[in-house]
GROMACS .gro file of C-alpha atoms in nm:
model
  295
    1UNK     CA    1   4.012  -3.149   2.454
    2UNK     CA    2   3.956  -3.499   2.580
    3UNK     CA    3   3.652  -3.696   2.473
    4UNK     CA    4   3.687  -3.963   2.743
    5UNK     CA    5   3.432  -3.816   2.990
    6UNK     CA    6   3.172  -3.771   2.719
    7UNK     CA    7   3.222  -4.121   2.583
    8UNK     CA    8   3.201  -4.267   2.933
    9UNK     CA    9   2.869  -4.091   2.984
   10UNK     CA   10   2.729  -4.206   2.652
   11UNK     CA   11   2.857  -4.558   2.711
   12UNK     CA   12   2.601  -4.588   2.987
   13UNK     CA   13   2.319  -4.466   2.762
   14UNK     CA   14   2.091  -4.734   2.616
   15UNK     CA   15   2.154  -4.810   2.250
   16UNK     CA   16   2.502  -4.657   2.236
   17UNK     CA   17   2.775  -4.872   2.083
   18UNK     CA   18   3.115  -4.725   2.012
   19UNK     CA   19   3.165  -4.955   1.713
   20UNK     CA   20   2.856  -4.814   1.545
   21UNK     CA   21   2.983  -4.457   1.548
   22UNK     CA   22   3.113  -4.309   1.222
   23UNK     CA   23   3.019  -4.608   1.001
   24UNK     CA   24   3.253  -4.682   0.714
   25UNK     CA   25   2.980  -4.620   0.457
   26UNK     CA   26   2.917  -4.273   0.598
   27UNK     CA   27   3.286  -4.182   0.589
   28UNK     CA   28   3.321  -4.333   0.241
   29UNK     CA   29   3.032  -4.126   0.104
   30UNK     CA   30   3.176  -3.811   0.261
   31UNK     CA   31   3.511  -3.871   0.095
   32UNK     CA   32   3.357  -3.978  -0.238
   33UNK     CA   33   3.166  -3.650  -0.272
   34UNK     CA   34   3.475  -3.437  -0.220
   35UNK     CA   35   3.610  -3.251  -0.520
   36UNK     CA   36   3.966  -3.378  -0.480
   37UNK     CA   37   3.842  -3.738  -0.501
   38UNK     CA   38   3.660  -3.675  -0.827
   39UNK     CA   39   3.955  -3.478  -0.965
   40UNK     CA   40   4.203  -3.752  -0.881
   41UNK     CA   41   3.982  -4.015  -1.038
   42UNK     CA   42   3.948  -3.803  -1.351
   43UNK     CA   43   4.324  -3.760  -1.384
   44UNK     CA   44   4.392  -4.133  -1.351
   45UNK     CA   45   4.114  -4.223  -1.593
   46UNK     CA   46   4.242  -3.969  -1.847
   47UNK     CA   47   4.606  -4.087  -1.842
   48UNK     CA   48   4.558  -4.390  -2.073
   49UNK     CA   49   4.385  -4.176  -2.334
   50UNK     CA   50   4.660  -3.915  -2.313
   51UNK     CA   51   4.921  -4.185  -2.376
   52UNK     CA   52   4.725  -4.326  -2.670
   53UNK     CA   53   4.712  -3.979  -2.826
   54UNK     CA   54   5.084  -3.931  -2.757
   55UNK     CA   55   5.170  -4.263  -2.923
   56UNK     CA   56   4.948  -4.180  -3.221
   57UNK     CA   57   5.122  -3.846  -3.268
   58UNK     CA   58   5.477  -3.955  -3.189
   59UNK     CA   59   5.474  -4.293  -3.361
   60UNK     CA   60   5.614  -4.617  -3.221
   61UNK     CA   61   5.715  -4.566  -2.856
   62UNK     CA   62   6.064  -4.649  -2.742
   63UNK     CA   63   6.359  -4.541  -2.534
   64UNK     CA   64   6.398  -4.499  -2.161
   65UNK     CA   65   6.492  -4.743  -1.890
   66UNK     CA   66   6.287  -4.898  -1.620
   67UNK     CA   67   6.356  -5.128  -1.339
   68UNK     CA   68   6.453  -5.111  -0.979
   69UNK     CA   69   6.569  -5.314  -0.685
   70UNK     CA   70   6.476  -5.677  -0.687
   71UNK     CA   71   6.365  -5.696  -1.052
   72UNK     CA   72   6.521  -5.719  -1.394
   73UNK     CA   73   6.552  -5.391  -1.581
   74UNK     CA   74   6.278  -5.372  -1.839
   75UNK     CA   75   6.172  -5.125  -2.102
   76UNK     CA   76   5.795  -5.159  -2.136
   77UNK     CA   77   5.772  -4.847  -2.351
   78UNK     CA   78   5.920  -5.042  -2.646
   79UNK     CA   79   5.624  -5.281  -2.651
   80UNK     CA   80   5.350  -5.050  -2.519
   81UNK     CA   81   5.133  -5.074  -2.830
   82UNK     CA   82   5.158  -5.449  -2.884
   83UNK     CA   83   4.837  -5.531  -2.696
   84UNK     CA   84   4.595  -5.406  -2.433
   85UNK     CA   85   4.793  -5.592  -2.166
   86UNK     CA   86   5.116  -5.427  -2.277
   87UNK     CA   87   4.951  -5.088  -2.272
   88UNK     CA   88   4.811  -5.142  -1.921
   89UNK     CA   89   5.152  -5.255  -1.796
   90UNK     CA   90   5.309  -4.945  -1.950
   91UNK     CA   91   5.056  -4.718  -1.779
   92UNK     CA   92   5.151  -4.875  -1.446
   93UNK     CA   93   5.518  -4.845  -1.534
   94UNK     CA   94   5.506  -4.471  -1.605
   95UNK     CA   95   5.285  -4.391  -1.305
   96UNK     CA   96   5.405  -4.620  -1.025
   97UNK     CA   97   5.710  -4.409  -0.944
   98UNK     CA   98   5.525  -4.085  -0.872
   99UNK     CA   99   5.170  -4.042  -1.004
  100UNK     CA  100   5.025  -4.325  -0.794
  101UNK     CA  101   5.202  -4.182  -0.490
  102UNK     CA  102   4.984  -3.870  -0.510
  103UNK     CA  103   4.640  -4.029  -0.448
  104UNK     CA  104   4.778  -4.232  -0.159
  105UNK     CA  105   4.931  -3.923   0.003
  106UNK     CA  106   4.616  -3.723  -0.074
  107UNK     CA  107   4.361  -3.967   0.066
  108UNK     CA  108   4.566  -4.060   0.374
  109UNK     CA  109   4.719  -3.719   0.446
  110UNK     CA  110   4.404  -3.513   0.403
  111UNK     CA  111   4.164  -3.731   0.597
  112UNK     CA  112   4.226  -3.617   0.959
  113UNK     CA  113   4.400  -3.286   0.896
  114UNK     CA  114   4.109  -3.159   0.686
  115UNK     CA  115   3.871  -3.214   0.978
  116UNK     CA  116   4.104  -3.013   1.198
  117UNK     CA  117   4.132  -2.735   0.940
  118UNK     CA  118   3.751  -2.716   0.919
  119UNK     CA  119   3.732  -2.705   1.303
  120UNK     CA  120   3.503  -3.008   1.293
  121UNK     CA  121   3.733  -3.264   1.452
  122UNK     CA  122   3.639  -3.188   1.811
  123UNK     CA  123   3.270  -3.203   1.721
  124UNK     CA  124   3.316  -3.551   1.576
  125UNK     CA  125   3.482  -3.661   1.898
  126UNK     CA  126   3.204  -3.502   2.101
  127UNK     CA  127   2.938  -3.695   1.903
  128UNK     CA  128   3.088  -3.902   2.070
  129UNK     CA  129   3.317  -4.099   1.840
  130UNK     CA  130   3.608  -4.272   2.020
  131UNK     CA  131   3.942  -4.154   1.890
  132UNK     CA  132   4.054  -4.501   1.790
  133UNK     CA  133   3.726  -4.557   1.607
  134UNK     CA  134   3.759  -4.224   1.423
  135UNK     CA  135   4.113  -4.302   1.310
  136UNK     CA  136   4.025  -4.659   1.217
  137UNK     CA  137   3.728  -4.551   1.002
  138UNK     CA  138   3.927  -4.281   0.828
  139UNK     CA  139   4.229  -4.506   0.769
  140UNK     CA  140   4.025  -4.792   0.623
  141UNK     CA  141   3.837  -4.558   0.389
  142UNK     CA  142   4.158  -4.378   0.287
  143UNK     CA  143   4.331  -4.707   0.206
  144UNK     CA  144   4.021  -4.825   0.020
  145UNK     CA  145   4.019  -4.515  -0.200
  146UNK     CA  146   4.395  -4.551  -0.256
  147UNK     CA  147   4.347  -4.908  -0.374
  148UNK     CA  148   4.055  -4.802  -0.593
  149UNK     CA  149   4.277  -4.541  -0.758
  150UNK     CA  150   4.539  -4.805  -0.837
  151UNK     CA  151   4.278  -5.043  -0.978
  152UNK     CA  152   4.108  -4.771  -1.183
  153UNK     CA  153   4.417  -4.693  -1.390
  154UNK     CA  154   4.488  -5.043  -1.530
  155UNK     CA  155   4.116  -5.113  -1.579
  156UNK     CA  156   4.073  -4.805  -1.794
  157UNK     CA  157   4.402  -4.881  -1.967
  158UNK     CA  158   4.289  -5.235  -2.052
  159UNK     CA  159   3.964  -5.107  -2.199
  160UNK     CA  160   4.125  -4.824  -2.393
  161UNK     CA  161   4.415  -5.045  -2.499
  162UNK     CA  162   4.182  -5.318  -2.626
  163UNK     CA  163   4.001  -5.061  -2.841
  164UNK     CA  164   4.324  -4.906  -2.970
  165UNK     CA  165   4.561  -5.203  -3.000
  166UNK     CA  166   4.350  -5.516  -2.963
  167UNK     CA  167   4.361  -5.799  -2.712
  168UNK     CA  168   4.651  -6.038  -2.708
  169UNK     CA  169   4.938  -6.183  -2.507
  170UNK     CA  170   5.166  -5.958  -2.305
  171UNK     CA  171   5.484  -5.939  -2.510
  172UNK     CA  172   5.801  -5.899  -2.306
  173UNK     CA  173   6.075  -5.655  -2.407
  174UNK     CA  174   6.331  -5.924  -2.327
  175UNK     CA  175   6.165  -6.166  -2.570
  176UNK     CA  176   5.882  -6.411  -2.536
  177UNK     CA  177   5.533  -6.343  -2.414
  178UNK     CA  178   5.282  -6.422  -2.142
  179UNK     CA  179   4.971  -6.606  -2.256
  180UNK     CA  180   4.652  -6.405  -2.269
  181UNK     CA  181   4.509  -6.615  -1.986
  182UNK     CA  182   4.802  -6.517  -1.762
  183UNK     CA  183   4.808  -6.143  -1.829
  184UNK     CA  184   4.519  -6.033  -1.608
  185UNK     CA  185   4.634  -6.236  -1.302
  186UNK     CA  186   4.989  -6.104  -1.348
  187UNK     CA  187   4.867  -5.744  -1.380
  188UNK     CA  188   4.653  -5.796  -1.069
  189UNK     CA  189   4.967  -5.912  -0.886
  190UNK     CA  190   5.148  -5.599  -1.005
  191UNK     CA  191   4.869  -5.375  -0.873
  192UNK     CA  192   4.870  -5.562  -0.541
  193UNK     CA  193   5.244  -5.514  -0.502
  194UNK     CA  194   5.228  -5.145  -0.598
  195UNK     CA  195   4.959  -5.096  -0.333
  196UNK     CA  196   5.162  -5.275  -0.067
  197UNK     CA  197   5.473  -5.079  -0.161
  198UNK     CA  198   5.279  -4.754  -0.118
  199UNK     CA  199   5.175  -4.841   0.237
  200UNK     CA  200   5.483  -4.653   0.354
  201UNK     CA  201   5.355  -4.335   0.190
  202UNK     CA  202   5.010  -4.405   0.337
  203UNK     CA  203   5.153  -4.449   0.686
  204UNK     CA  204   5.366  -4.138   0.661
  205UNK     CA  205   5.080  -3.925   0.527
  206UNK     CA  206   4.838  -4.057   0.790
  207UNK     CA  207   5.081  -3.995   1.073
  208UNK     CA  208   5.145  -3.640   0.952
  209UNK     CA  209   4.770  -3.588   0.918
  210UNK     CA  210   4.730  -3.652   1.291
  211UNK     CA  211   5.011  -3.410   1.373
  212UNK     CA  212   4.904  -3.102   1.176
  213UNK     CA  213   4.597  -2.893   1.101
  214UNK     CA  214   4.723  -2.822   0.748
  215UNK     CA  215   4.616  -3.092   0.497
  216UNK     CA  216   4.858  -2.968   0.232
  217UNK     CA  217   5.140  -2.999   0.484
  218UNK     CA  218   5.060  -3.365   0.548
  219UNK     CA  219   5.015  -3.447   0.180
  220UNK     CA  220   5.319  -3.247   0.069
  221UNK     CA  221   5.534  -3.386   0.349
  222UNK     CA  222   5.453  -3.744   0.253
  223UNK     CA  223   5.519  -3.682  -0.117
  224UNK     CA  224   5.838  -3.491  -0.039
  225UNK     CA  225   5.982  -3.762   0.184
  226UNK     CA  226   5.891  -4.023  -0.076
  227UNK     CA  227   6.092  -3.824  -0.331
  228UNK     CA  228   6.381  -3.806  -0.085
  229UNK     CA  229   6.370  -4.185  -0.059
  230UNK     CA  230   6.394  -4.213  -0.437
  231UNK     CA  231   6.692  -3.976  -0.440
  232UNK     CA  232   6.871  -4.174  -0.168
  233UNK     CA  233   6.812  -4.497  -0.356
  234UNK     CA  234   6.997  -4.344  -0.652
  235UNK     CA  235   7.306  -4.294  -0.434
  236UNK     CA  236   7.491  -4.614  -0.516
  237UNK     CA  237   7.755  -4.532  -0.255
  238UNK     CA  238   7.505  -4.643   0.010
  239UNK     CA  239   7.549  -4.999  -0.112
  240UNK     CA  240   7.340  -5.259   0.068
  241UNK     CA  241   7.186  -4.993   0.293
  242UNK     CA  242   6.956  -4.905   0.004
  243UNK     CA  243   6.776  -5.234   0.058
  244UNK     CA  244   6.621  -5.079   0.370
  245UNK     CA  245   6.465  -4.805   0.158
  246UNK     CA  246   6.112  -4.880   0.030
  247UNK     CA  247   6.199  -4.693  -0.291
  248UNK     CA  248   6.465  -4.952  -0.369
  249UNK     CA  249   6.194  -5.212  -0.432
  250UNK     CA  250   5.929  -5.000  -0.603
  251UNK     CA  251   5.984  -5.167  -0.942
  252UNK     CA  252   6.031  -5.520  -0.808
  253UNK     CA  253   5.694  -5.596  -0.967
  254UNK     CA  254   5.888  -5.636  -1.293
  255UNK     CA  255   5.950  -5.991  -1.173
  256UNK     CA  256   5.576  -6.058  -1.216
  257UNK     CA  257   5.606  -5.984  -1.588
  258UNK     CA  258   5.864  -6.253  -1.656
  259UNK     CA  259   5.787  -6.598  -1.804
  260UNK     CA  260   5.894  -6.753  -1.474
  261UNK     CA  261   5.735  -6.567  -1.185
  262UNK     CA  262   5.991  -6.466  -0.922
  263UNK     CA  263   5.886  -6.371  -0.571
  264UNK     CA  264   6.217  -6.278  -0.407
  265UNK     CA  265   6.229  -5.905  -0.479
  266UNK     CA  266   5.856  -5.852  -0.422
  267UNK     CA  267   5.866  -6.040  -0.092
  268UNK     CA  268   6.157  -5.829   0.035
  269UNK     CA  269   5.996  -5.507  -0.083
  270UNK     CA  270   5.662  -5.596   0.076
  271UNK     CA  271   5.832  -5.682   0.406
  272UNK     CA  272   6.017  -5.349   0.416
  273UNK     CA  273   5.706  -5.151   0.325
  274UNK     CA  274   5.473  -5.324   0.570
  275UNK     CA  275   5.725  -5.289   0.854
  276UNK     CA  276   5.759  -4.914   0.808
  277UNK     CA  277   5.385  -4.875   0.758
  278UNK     CA  278   5.293  -5.058   1.079
  279UNK     CA  279   5.534  -4.841   1.278
  280UNK     CA  280   5.390  -4.520   1.129
  281UNK     CA  281   5.029  -4.628   1.181
  282UNK     CA  282   5.109  -4.718   1.542
  283UNK     CA  283   5.268  -4.376   1.595
  284UNK     CA  284   4.960  -4.210   1.450
  285UNK     CA  285   4.719  -4.393   1.682
  286UNK     CA  286   4.942  -4.346   1.984
  287UNK     CA  287   4.999  -3.975   1.927
  288UNK     CA  288   4.635  -3.899   1.844
  289UNK     CA  289   4.510  -4.077   2.155
  290UNK     CA  290   4.709  -3.828   2.368
  291UNK     CA  291   4.662  -3.520   2.155
  292UNK     CA  292   4.480  -3.215   2.288
  293UNK     CA  293   4.214  -3.153   2.021
  294UNK     CA  294   4.138  -2.782   2.004
  295UNK     CA  295   4.005  -2.750   1.648
   0.00000   0.00000   0.00000
């Protein structure tokens, strides 16, 4: 079903402006009221409290390795209870590899496919909403909710950590500490990098969402391929080829939690992620513009 004739007819009608169709605030409110949005927000908000209870029951945290391409290997679990900043960094550490992938895949993979599964997509286009405008509105809102999910976790963790462990400098497992005045800007940089690194998942989920009428297929496909990327990064036999995998740089934000801020790994990781994401977003727009919408 092509919406071009309808849009051409409406374009000649007085008062019609394609850019005013499907406003961002309308799409945002639609997505905010959905049960999966509230559920995802509840899970992320509950995680810090679950960890506090786990630490209270299990005693002093410790053990486990962190790290990844482009950053020094760190073990934030050893210093998780030293301060609110340490606790927030630990929450990001334990969730960045997988948990924060889920909301990105969910918001970006469900957005278009759910309309198709409800058989409402063709009615949106007949409103008429130009296809590029529909995708743009849905993509911006999906990325906005993804960013909100990543900001929600450390914010709740800082509040809960301050109540449980007090406010203080971010103590580093390698020795030394970041001043209290530097912790929030450094954590903000970590969140920004995690968001940029997840743009690949967002692009993949969004592209799949334009290709299928099954939201779970788009979400599951994006999560599954992200897991495959993590598995491939663990294959050391690939050598330098792993540097072309977004997963190789997912913990490069560890460089932001060093006394001397290093940008090399984060810059390379951001470049890889943004490159893949732009290609996937372009494929989504190109394919959807030619797609025969029947649902």
